[in-house]
């Protein structure tokens, strides 16, 4: 379960930052 979160976190953070303008601002 620890090896699965790492790959899922980076992939979810990338799209979230591009879709979340508040995080960039």
Short mmCIF file of C-alpha atoms in Angstrom, two decimals:
data_model
loop_
_atom_site.label_atom_id
_atom_site.label_comp_id
_atom_site.label_asym_id
_atom_site.label_seq_id
_atom_site.Cartn_x
_atom_site.Cartn_y
_atom_site.Cartn_z
CA UNK A 1 0.00 0.00 0.00
CA UNK A 2 3.01 2.30 0.48
CA UNK A 3 4.33 1.68 -3.03
CA UNK A 4 0.94 2.55 -4.58
CA UNK A 5 0.42 6.04 -3.04
CA UNK A 6 3.71 7.50 -4.37
CA UNK A 7 2.85 6.98 -8.09
CA UNK A 8 -0.73 8.10 -7.50
CA UNK A 9 0.24 11.26 -5.62
CA UNK A 10 2.48 12.81 -8.32
CA UNK A 11 -0.07 12.03 -11.04
CA UNK A 12 -2.89 13.58 -9.01
CA UNK A 13 -0.83 16.64 -8.04
CA UNK A 14 0.11 17.45 -11.65
CA UNK A 15 -3.48 17.67 -12.96
CA UNK A 16 -4.68 19.28 -9.73
CA UNK A 17 -2.20 22.15 -10.03
CA UNK A 18 -3.17 22.80 -13.65
CA UNK A 19 -6.88 22.66 -12.81
CA UNK A 20 -6.57 24.47 -9.46
CA UNK A 21 -5.72 28.13 -10.19
CA UNK A 22 -5.91 28.91 -6.47
CA UNK A 23 -2.89 26.68 -5.76
CA UNK A 24 -0.78 28.55 -8.33
CA UNK A 25 -1.94 31.96 -7.19
#
